[in-house]
């Protein structure tokens, strides 16, 4: 079983910064990709950023040039550095992994954390 746990959320004033972390545990070696989604009140969950095994990244327009995703060498832990935060960034941020590798096999499985709340005050 795989578990993803997000940490680092909290209350911050507009213009400030936060760093979110997602640590994975379980029977695995690495994931194909890891990323962050967020869900604001009364809105659908949306992509924030994704990082692949080779280090390639994808950012939502709302996050580019302000947010930066990174991971460890095995891509089993990811971080989201959030700068110049805006009230519109207020949301629950979810960590996700897609594609699971064990020591000898690949499984087309996705996992989600339970989220961490980020609140940005104006």
GROMACS .gro file of C-alpha atoms in nm:
model
  122
    1UNK     CA    1   0.000   0.000   0.000
    2UNK     CA    2   0.118   0.352  -0.081
    3UNK     CA    3   0.046   0.657   0.128
    4UNK     CA    4   0.111   1.020   0.038
    5UNK     CA    5   0.120   1.280   0.314
    6UNK     CA    6   0.130   1.653   0.248
    7UNK     CA    7   0.272   1.905   0.494
    8UNK     CA    8   0.352   2.273   0.493
    9UNK     CA    9   0.014   2.435   0.453
   10UNK     CA   10  -0.096   2.723   0.667
   11UNK     CA   11  -0.192   3.086   0.678
   12UNK     CA   12   0.018   3.342   0.495
   13UNK     CA   13  -0.028   3.702   0.388
   14UNK     CA   14  -0.043   3.800   0.023
   15UNK     CA   15   0.303   3.827  -0.123
   16UNK     CA   16   0.445   3.569   0.114
   17UNK     CA   17   0.580   3.223   0.050
   18UNK     CA   18   0.515   2.867   0.157
   19UNK     CA   19   0.683   2.538   0.081
   20UNK     CA   20   0.470   2.227   0.060
   21UNK     CA   21   0.614   1.879   0.095
   22UNK     CA   22   0.475   1.540   0.000
   23UNK     CA   23   0.636   1.225   0.136
   24UNK     CA   24   0.544   0.883   0.003
   25UNK     CA   25   0.570   0.557   0.194
   26UNK     CA   26   0.495   0.196   0.105
   27UNK     CA   27   0.615  -0.081  -0.122
   28UNK     CA   28   0.758   0.108  -0.415
   29UNK     CA   29   1.076   0.235  -0.571
   30UNK     CA   30   0.958   0.539  -0.762
   31UNK     CA   31   0.668   0.693  -0.950
   32UNK     CA   32   0.654   0.797  -1.314
   33UNK     CA   33   0.525   1.138  -1.218
   34UNK     CA   34   0.429   1.330  -0.910
   35UNK     CA   35   0.242   1.652  -0.886
   36UNK     CA   36   0.019   1.894  -0.710
   37UNK     CA   37  -0.345   1.981  -0.760
   38UNK     CA   38  -0.558   2.223  -0.566
   39UNK     CA   39  -0.923   2.275  -0.496
   40UNK     CA   40  -1.057   2.612  -0.391
   41UNK     CA   41  -1.391   2.651  -0.215
   42UNK     CA   42  -1.680   2.577  -0.450
   43UNK     CA   43  -1.446   2.505  -0.738
   44UNK     CA   44  -1.324   2.196  -0.919
   45UNK     CA   45  -0.987   2.044  -0.851
   46UNK     CA   46  -0.725   2.184  -1.088
   47UNK     CA   47  -0.369   2.111  -1.187
   48UNK     CA   48  -0.095   2.317  -1.026
   49UNK     CA   49   0.227   2.145  -1.134
   50UNK     CA   50   0.365   1.807  -1.239
   51UNK     CA   51   0.720   1.672  -1.244
   52UNK     CA   52   0.834   1.362  -1.434
   53UNK     CA   53   1.120   1.118  -1.375
   54UNK     CA   54   1.348   1.308  -1.609
   55UNK     CA   55   1.285   1.635  -1.431
   56UNK     CA   56   1.046   1.782  -1.683
   57UNK     CA   57   0.779   2.004  -1.537
   58UNK     CA   58   0.439   2.134  -1.631
   59UNK     CA   59   0.272   2.430  -1.464
   60UNK     CA   60  -0.074   2.574  -1.475
   61UNK     CA   61  -0.087   2.929  -1.606
   62UNK     CA   62  -0.187   3.050  -1.262
   63UNK     CA   63   0.125   2.897  -1.108
   64UNK     CA   64   0.399   2.953  -1.363
   65UNK     CA   65   0.677   3.194  -1.265
   66UNK     CA   66   0.558   3.189  -0.904
   67UNK     CA   67   0.547   2.823  -0.806
   68UNK     CA   68   0.829   2.573  -0.846
   69UNK     CA   69   0.800   2.197  -0.821
   70UNK     CA   70   1.093   1.971  -0.738
   71UNK     CA   71   1.153   1.613  -0.632
   72UNK     CA   72   1.413   1.383  -0.488
   73UNK     CA   73   1.634   1.166  -0.708
   74UNK     CA   74   1.399   0.868  -0.701
   75UNK     CA   75   1.090   1.085  -0.745
   76UNK     CA   76   0.932   0.956  -0.428
   77UNK     CA   77   0.909   1.294  -0.260
   78UNK     CA   78   0.798   1.623  -0.411
   79UNK     CA   79   0.798   1.983  -0.302
   80UNK     CA   80   0.609   2.288  -0.412
   81UNK     CA   81   0.772   2.622  -0.345
   82UNK     CA   82   0.505   2.889  -0.365
   83UNK     CA   83   0.609   3.252  -0.391
   84UNK     CA   84   0.421   3.578  -0.429
   85UNK     CA   85   0.109   3.414  -0.301
   86UNK     CA   86  -0.227   3.568  -0.381
   87UNK     CA   87  -0.565   3.529  -0.213
   88UNK     CA   88  -0.673   3.338  -0.524
   89UNK     CA   89  -0.421   3.068  -0.429
   90UNK     CA   90  -0.627   2.978  -0.124
   91UNK     CA   91  -0.718   2.612  -0.161
   92UNK     CA   92  -0.660   2.263  -0.037
   93UNK     CA   93  -0.348   2.136  -0.210
   94UNK     CA   94  -0.331   1.767  -0.297
   95UNK     CA   95  -0.027   1.560  -0.377
   96UNK     CA   96  -0.060   1.292  -0.642
   97UNK     CA   97   0.155   1.020  -0.793
   98UNK     CA   98   0.095   0.840  -1.122
   99UNK     CA   99   0.253   0.514  -1.228
  100UNK     CA  100   0.421   0.293  -0.967
  101UNK     CA  101   0.750   0.108  -1.002
  102UNK     CA  102   0.859  -0.170  -0.768
  103UNK     CA  103   1.199  -0.337  -0.792
  104UNK     CA  104   1.092  -0.530  -1.101
  105UNK     CA  105   0.745  -0.432  -1.214
  106UNK     CA  106   0.539  -0.137  -1.324
  107UNK     CA  107   0.182  -0.079  -1.217
  108UNK     CA  108  -0.053   0.169  -1.376
  109UNK     CA  109  -0.179   0.300  -1.045
  110UNK     CA  110  -0.243   0.649  -0.915
  111UNK     CA  111  -0.243   0.772  -0.556
  112UNK     CA  112  -0.360   1.083  -0.377
  113UNK     CA  113  -0.286   1.246  -0.047
  114UNK     CA  114  -0.554   1.391   0.175
  115UNK     CA  115  -0.451   1.749   0.114
  116UNK     CA  116  -0.312   2.041   0.309
  117UNK     CA  117  -0.489   2.374   0.342
  118UNK     CA  118  -0.325   2.693   0.222
  119UNK     CA  119  -0.495   3.019   0.316
  120UNK     CA  120  -0.368   3.348   0.175
  121UNK     CA  121  -0.500   3.665   0.334
  122UNK     CA  122  -0.516   3.997   0.155
   0.00000   0.00000   0.00000
